[in-house]
Coordinates of C-alpha atoms in Angstrom, one line a residue:
X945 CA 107.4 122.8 99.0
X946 CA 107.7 120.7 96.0
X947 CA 105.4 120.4 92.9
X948 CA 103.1 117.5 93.8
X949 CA 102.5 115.3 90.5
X950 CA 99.1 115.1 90.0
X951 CA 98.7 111.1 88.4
X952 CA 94.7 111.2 89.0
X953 CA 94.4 114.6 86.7
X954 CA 97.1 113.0 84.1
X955 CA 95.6 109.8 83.8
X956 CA 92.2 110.7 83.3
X957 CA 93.3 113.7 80.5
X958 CA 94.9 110.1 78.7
X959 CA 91.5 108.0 79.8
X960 CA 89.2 110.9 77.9
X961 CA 92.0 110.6 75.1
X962 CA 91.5 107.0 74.3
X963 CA 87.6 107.7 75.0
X964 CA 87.8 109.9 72.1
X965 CA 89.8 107.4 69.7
X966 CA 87.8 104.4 70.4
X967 CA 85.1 106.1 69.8
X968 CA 86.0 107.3 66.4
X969 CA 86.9 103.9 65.7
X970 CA 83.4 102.5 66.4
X971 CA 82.2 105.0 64.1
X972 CA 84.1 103.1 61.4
X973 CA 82.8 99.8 62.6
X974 CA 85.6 98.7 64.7
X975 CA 85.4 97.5 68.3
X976 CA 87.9 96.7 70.7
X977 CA 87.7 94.0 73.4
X978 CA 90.0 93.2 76.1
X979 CA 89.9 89.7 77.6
X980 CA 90.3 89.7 81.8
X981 CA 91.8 86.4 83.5
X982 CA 91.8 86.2 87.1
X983 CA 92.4 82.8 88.8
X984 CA 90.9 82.4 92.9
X985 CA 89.6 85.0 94.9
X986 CA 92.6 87.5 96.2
X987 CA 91.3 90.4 97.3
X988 CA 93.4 92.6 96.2
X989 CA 93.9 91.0 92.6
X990 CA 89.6 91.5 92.6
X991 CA 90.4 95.1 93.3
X992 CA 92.3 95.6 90.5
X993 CA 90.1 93.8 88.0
X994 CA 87.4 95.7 89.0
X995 CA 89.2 98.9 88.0
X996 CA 90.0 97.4 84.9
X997 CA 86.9 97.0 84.5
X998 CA 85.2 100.2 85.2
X999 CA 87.9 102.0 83.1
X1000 CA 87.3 99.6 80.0
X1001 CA 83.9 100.6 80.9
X1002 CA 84.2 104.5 80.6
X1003 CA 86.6 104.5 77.2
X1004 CA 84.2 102.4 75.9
X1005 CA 86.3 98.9 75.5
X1006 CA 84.6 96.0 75.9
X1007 CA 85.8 93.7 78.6
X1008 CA 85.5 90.1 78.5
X1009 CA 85.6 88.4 81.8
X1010 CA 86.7 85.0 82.9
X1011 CA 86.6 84.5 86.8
X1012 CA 88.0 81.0 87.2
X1013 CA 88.4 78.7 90.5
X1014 CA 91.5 78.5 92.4
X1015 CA 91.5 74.9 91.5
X1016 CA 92.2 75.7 88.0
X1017 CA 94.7 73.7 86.5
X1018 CA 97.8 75.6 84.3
X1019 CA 96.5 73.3 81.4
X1020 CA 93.5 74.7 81.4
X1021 CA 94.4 78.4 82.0
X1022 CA 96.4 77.5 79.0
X1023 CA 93.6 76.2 76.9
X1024 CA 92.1 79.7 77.7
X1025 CA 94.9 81.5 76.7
X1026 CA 95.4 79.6 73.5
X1027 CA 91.5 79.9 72.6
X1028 CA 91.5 83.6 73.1
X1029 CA 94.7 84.3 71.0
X1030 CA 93.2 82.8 68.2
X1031 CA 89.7 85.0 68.8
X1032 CA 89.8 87.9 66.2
X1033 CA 87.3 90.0 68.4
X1034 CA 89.3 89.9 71.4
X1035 CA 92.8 92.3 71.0
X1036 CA 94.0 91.9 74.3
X1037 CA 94.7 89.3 76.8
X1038 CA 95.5 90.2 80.7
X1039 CA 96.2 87.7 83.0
X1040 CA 95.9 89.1 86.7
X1041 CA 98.5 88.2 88.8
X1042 CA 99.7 86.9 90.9
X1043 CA 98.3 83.0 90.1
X1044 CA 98.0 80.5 92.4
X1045 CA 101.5 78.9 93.3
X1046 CA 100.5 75.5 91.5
X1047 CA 100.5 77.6 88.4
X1048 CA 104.0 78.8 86.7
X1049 CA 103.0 82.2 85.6
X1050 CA 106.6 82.6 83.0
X1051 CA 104.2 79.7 81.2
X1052 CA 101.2 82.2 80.8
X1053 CA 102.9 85.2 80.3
X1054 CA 104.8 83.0 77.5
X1055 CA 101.5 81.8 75.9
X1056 CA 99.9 85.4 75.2
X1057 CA 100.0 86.0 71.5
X1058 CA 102.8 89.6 71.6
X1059 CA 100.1 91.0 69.7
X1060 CA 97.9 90.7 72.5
X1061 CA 100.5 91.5 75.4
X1062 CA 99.1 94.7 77.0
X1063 CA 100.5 94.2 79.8
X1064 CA 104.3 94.2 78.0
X1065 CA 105.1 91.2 80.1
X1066 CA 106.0 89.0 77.1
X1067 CA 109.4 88.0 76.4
X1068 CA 109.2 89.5 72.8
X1069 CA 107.6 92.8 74.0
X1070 CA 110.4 93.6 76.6
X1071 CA 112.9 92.7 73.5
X1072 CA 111.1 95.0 71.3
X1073 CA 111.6 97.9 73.8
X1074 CA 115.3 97.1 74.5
X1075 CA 116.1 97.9 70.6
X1076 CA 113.5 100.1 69.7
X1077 CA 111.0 98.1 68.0
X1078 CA 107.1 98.8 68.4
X1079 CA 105.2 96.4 70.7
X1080 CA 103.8 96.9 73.9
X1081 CA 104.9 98.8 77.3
X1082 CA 104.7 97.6 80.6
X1083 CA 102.1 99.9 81.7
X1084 CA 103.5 101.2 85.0
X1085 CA 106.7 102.1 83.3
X1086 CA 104.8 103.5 80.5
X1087 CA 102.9 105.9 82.6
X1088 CA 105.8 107.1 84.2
X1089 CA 107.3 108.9 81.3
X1090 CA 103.7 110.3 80.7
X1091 CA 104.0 111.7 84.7
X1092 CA 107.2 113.5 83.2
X1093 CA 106.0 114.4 80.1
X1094 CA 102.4 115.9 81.0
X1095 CA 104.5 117.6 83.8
X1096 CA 106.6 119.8 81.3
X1097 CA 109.5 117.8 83.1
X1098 CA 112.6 117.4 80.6
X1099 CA 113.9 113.9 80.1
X1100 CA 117.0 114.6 77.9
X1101 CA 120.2 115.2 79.2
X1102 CA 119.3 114.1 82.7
X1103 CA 120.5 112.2 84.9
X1104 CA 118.4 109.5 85.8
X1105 CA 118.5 106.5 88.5
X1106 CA 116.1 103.9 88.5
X1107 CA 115.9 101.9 92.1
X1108 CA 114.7 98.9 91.9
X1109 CA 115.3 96.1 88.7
X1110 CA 112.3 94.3 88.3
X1111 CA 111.2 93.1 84.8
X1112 CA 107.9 94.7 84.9
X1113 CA 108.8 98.0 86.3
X1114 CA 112.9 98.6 86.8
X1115 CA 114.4 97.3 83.5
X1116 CA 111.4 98.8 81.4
X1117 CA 111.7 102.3 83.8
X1118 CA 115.5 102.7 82.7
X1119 CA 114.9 101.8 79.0
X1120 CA 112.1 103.9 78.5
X1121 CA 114.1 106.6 79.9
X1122 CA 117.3 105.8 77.6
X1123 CA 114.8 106.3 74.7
X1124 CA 114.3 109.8 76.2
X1125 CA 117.6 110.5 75.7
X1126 CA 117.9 110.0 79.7
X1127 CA 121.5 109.5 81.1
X1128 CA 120.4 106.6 82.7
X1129 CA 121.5 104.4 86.3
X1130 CA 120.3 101.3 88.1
X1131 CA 120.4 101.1 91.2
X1132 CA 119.3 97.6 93.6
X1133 CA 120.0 96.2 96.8
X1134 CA 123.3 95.2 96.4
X1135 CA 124.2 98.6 94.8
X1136 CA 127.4 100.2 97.0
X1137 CA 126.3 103.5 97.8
X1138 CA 123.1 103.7 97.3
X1139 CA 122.4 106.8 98.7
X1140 CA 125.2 108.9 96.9
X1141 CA 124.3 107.6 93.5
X1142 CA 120.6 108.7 94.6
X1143 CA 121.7 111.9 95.2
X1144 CA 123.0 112.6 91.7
X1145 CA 119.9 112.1 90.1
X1146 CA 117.9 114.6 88.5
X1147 CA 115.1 112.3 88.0
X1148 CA 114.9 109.3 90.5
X1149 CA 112.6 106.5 90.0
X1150 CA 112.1 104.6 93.0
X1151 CA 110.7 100.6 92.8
X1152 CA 112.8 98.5 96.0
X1153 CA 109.4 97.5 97.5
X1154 CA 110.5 99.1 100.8
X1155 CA 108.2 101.1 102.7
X1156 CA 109.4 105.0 103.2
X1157 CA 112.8 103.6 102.5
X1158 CA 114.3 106.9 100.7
X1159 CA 114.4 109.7 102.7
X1160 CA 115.9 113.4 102.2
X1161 CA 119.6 112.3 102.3
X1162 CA 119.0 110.5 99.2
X1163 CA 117.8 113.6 97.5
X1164 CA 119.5 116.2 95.6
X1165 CA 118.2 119.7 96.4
X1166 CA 115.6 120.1 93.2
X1167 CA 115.3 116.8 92.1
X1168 CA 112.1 115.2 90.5
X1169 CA 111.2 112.0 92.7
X1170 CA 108.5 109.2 91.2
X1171 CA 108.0 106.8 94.1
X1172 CA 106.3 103.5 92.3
X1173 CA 106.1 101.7 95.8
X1174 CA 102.5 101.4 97.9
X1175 CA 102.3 99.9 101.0
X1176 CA 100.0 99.9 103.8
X1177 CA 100.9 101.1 107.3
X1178 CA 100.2 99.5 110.6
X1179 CA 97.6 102.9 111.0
X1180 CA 95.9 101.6 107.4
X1181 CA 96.9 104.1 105.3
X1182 CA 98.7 104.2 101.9
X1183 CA 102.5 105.0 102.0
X1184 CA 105.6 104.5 98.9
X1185 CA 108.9 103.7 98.9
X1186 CA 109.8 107.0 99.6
X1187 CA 109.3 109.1 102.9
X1188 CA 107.0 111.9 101.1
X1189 CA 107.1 114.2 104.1
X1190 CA 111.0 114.4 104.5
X1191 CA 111.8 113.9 100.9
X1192 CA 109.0 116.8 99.7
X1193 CA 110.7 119.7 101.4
X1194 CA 114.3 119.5 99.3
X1195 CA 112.9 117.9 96.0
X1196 CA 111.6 120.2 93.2
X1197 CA 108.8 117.6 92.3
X1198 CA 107.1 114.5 93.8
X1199 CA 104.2 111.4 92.7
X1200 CA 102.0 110.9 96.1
X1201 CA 101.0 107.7 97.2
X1202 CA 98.1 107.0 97.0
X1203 CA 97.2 109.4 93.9
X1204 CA 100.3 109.5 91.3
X1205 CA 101.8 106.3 89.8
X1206 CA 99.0 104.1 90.4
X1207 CA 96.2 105.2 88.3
X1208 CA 98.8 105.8 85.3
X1209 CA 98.8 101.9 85.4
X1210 CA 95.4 101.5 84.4
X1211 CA 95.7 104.8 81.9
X1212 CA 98.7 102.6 80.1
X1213 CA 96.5 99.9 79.8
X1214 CA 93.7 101.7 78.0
X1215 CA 95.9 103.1 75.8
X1216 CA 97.6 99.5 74.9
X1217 CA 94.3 97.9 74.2
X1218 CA 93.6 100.9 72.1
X1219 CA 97.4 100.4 70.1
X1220 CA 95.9 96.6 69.9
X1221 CA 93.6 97.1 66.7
X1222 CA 96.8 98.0 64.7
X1223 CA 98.5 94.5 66.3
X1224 CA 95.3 92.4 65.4

């Protein structure tokens, strides 16, 4: 049976990390404040903001909310944007998504000071990791490598195929990876054989958005397998991308879902409002 990597355990070792640090820093006087957009009512975007919340709540960040109507206008989303970049108290700026479809959420994204990007979504942050410069990480990405890492899991010298393209997960996956001296493959839907590049991965990172899509056939004996997808199943519970039944009995190491990629997300983003201070 494979290794099951255990994201609730690492994430909250890095939570009680930044816990530490932020406290140390209000000890010199210096608080951190993250600003939290969400636009309408999803459910599932109020979900998410709450566990923003609570975690900027337990490290000991202040959060700054801003519930807004649906019927908010892009200008005045903007406005918001453009006030809180120029607020010295507030270091970060997150903007849940997805927005409501009369708002163009590339002009948002655009509009967040990169010094207060910690989501990594802006176009300068995604530059600064494509040639090594400091800025911000997409989070999910981000708390991928700390999966590996924390796991004792080598990076160097493997072989490693991202599925999946995306800008906020995919490109930023395989990058992050390069800089771990990864030997590094994309893979996407229009990839030919899909399933034999798959099987020469050491590490595979899987982000197609396709319920249980990877099974054992895509899997070589040994492997480490981080499945970013979660769905929900006609039965109601969680499921990934990858078929963890079938795939855990020939890899040497697999996330869950629910329980491994996921709550590295929110981990990141503690960790990006707490590399804020030196931004602002």
């Amino acid at each position: 049976m494979a290794k099951i990597i255990d994201g609730k355990a690492i994430s909250a070792q890095i939570r009680d990390e930044v816990k530490q640090k932020v406290s140390a820093l209000r000890q010199e006087g210096k608080e951190i404040a993250l600003a939290v957009i969400q636009v309408g009512t999803d459910p599932a975007s109020g979900v998410y903001v709450n566990n923003k919340k609570k975690a900027c709540a337990y490290v000991g960040i202040q959060s700054l909310s801003y519930e807004l109507p649906e019927e908010t206008t892009e200008d005045e989303l903007l406005a918001l944007v453009e006030k809180l970049n120029g607020t010295d108290s507030c270091h970060g700026i997150l903007v849940q998504l997805p927005l409501p479809a009369h708002i163009n959420a590339d002009n948002i994204i655009r509009a967040i000071s990169p010094k207060k990007d910690v989501d990594g979504f802006h176009p300068m942050s995604a530059g600064a990791l494509c040639i090594g410069e400091p800025g911000f990480v997409s989070c999910t990405p981000a708390g991928i490598i700390q999966l590996l890492k924390r796991s004792g899991i080598g990076i160097a010298g493997k072989r490693c195929v991202v599925v999946g393209r995306s800008n906020i997960v995919g490109k930023p996956a395989a990058l992050l990876l390069l800089r771990e001296n990864g030997t590094v493959t994309v893979a996407h839907s229009r990839t030919a054989d899909l399933r034999e590049i798959c099987r020469q991965a050491d590490i595979l990172v899987v982000a197609i958005g396709k319920p249980k899509f990877i099974n054992r056939e895509y899997i070589k004996e040994g492997a480490v397998v981080i499945d970013v997808g979660i769905h929900r199943q006609e039965n109601g519970k969680l499921c990934g991308d990858v078929d963890f039944e079938d795939v855990s009995e020939v890899c040497g190491a697999i996330t869950p879902v629910p329980g491994g990629v996921g709550p590295m997300t929110i981990a990141m983003l503690m960790e990006n409002c707490l590399q804020a201070v030196s931004f602002t």
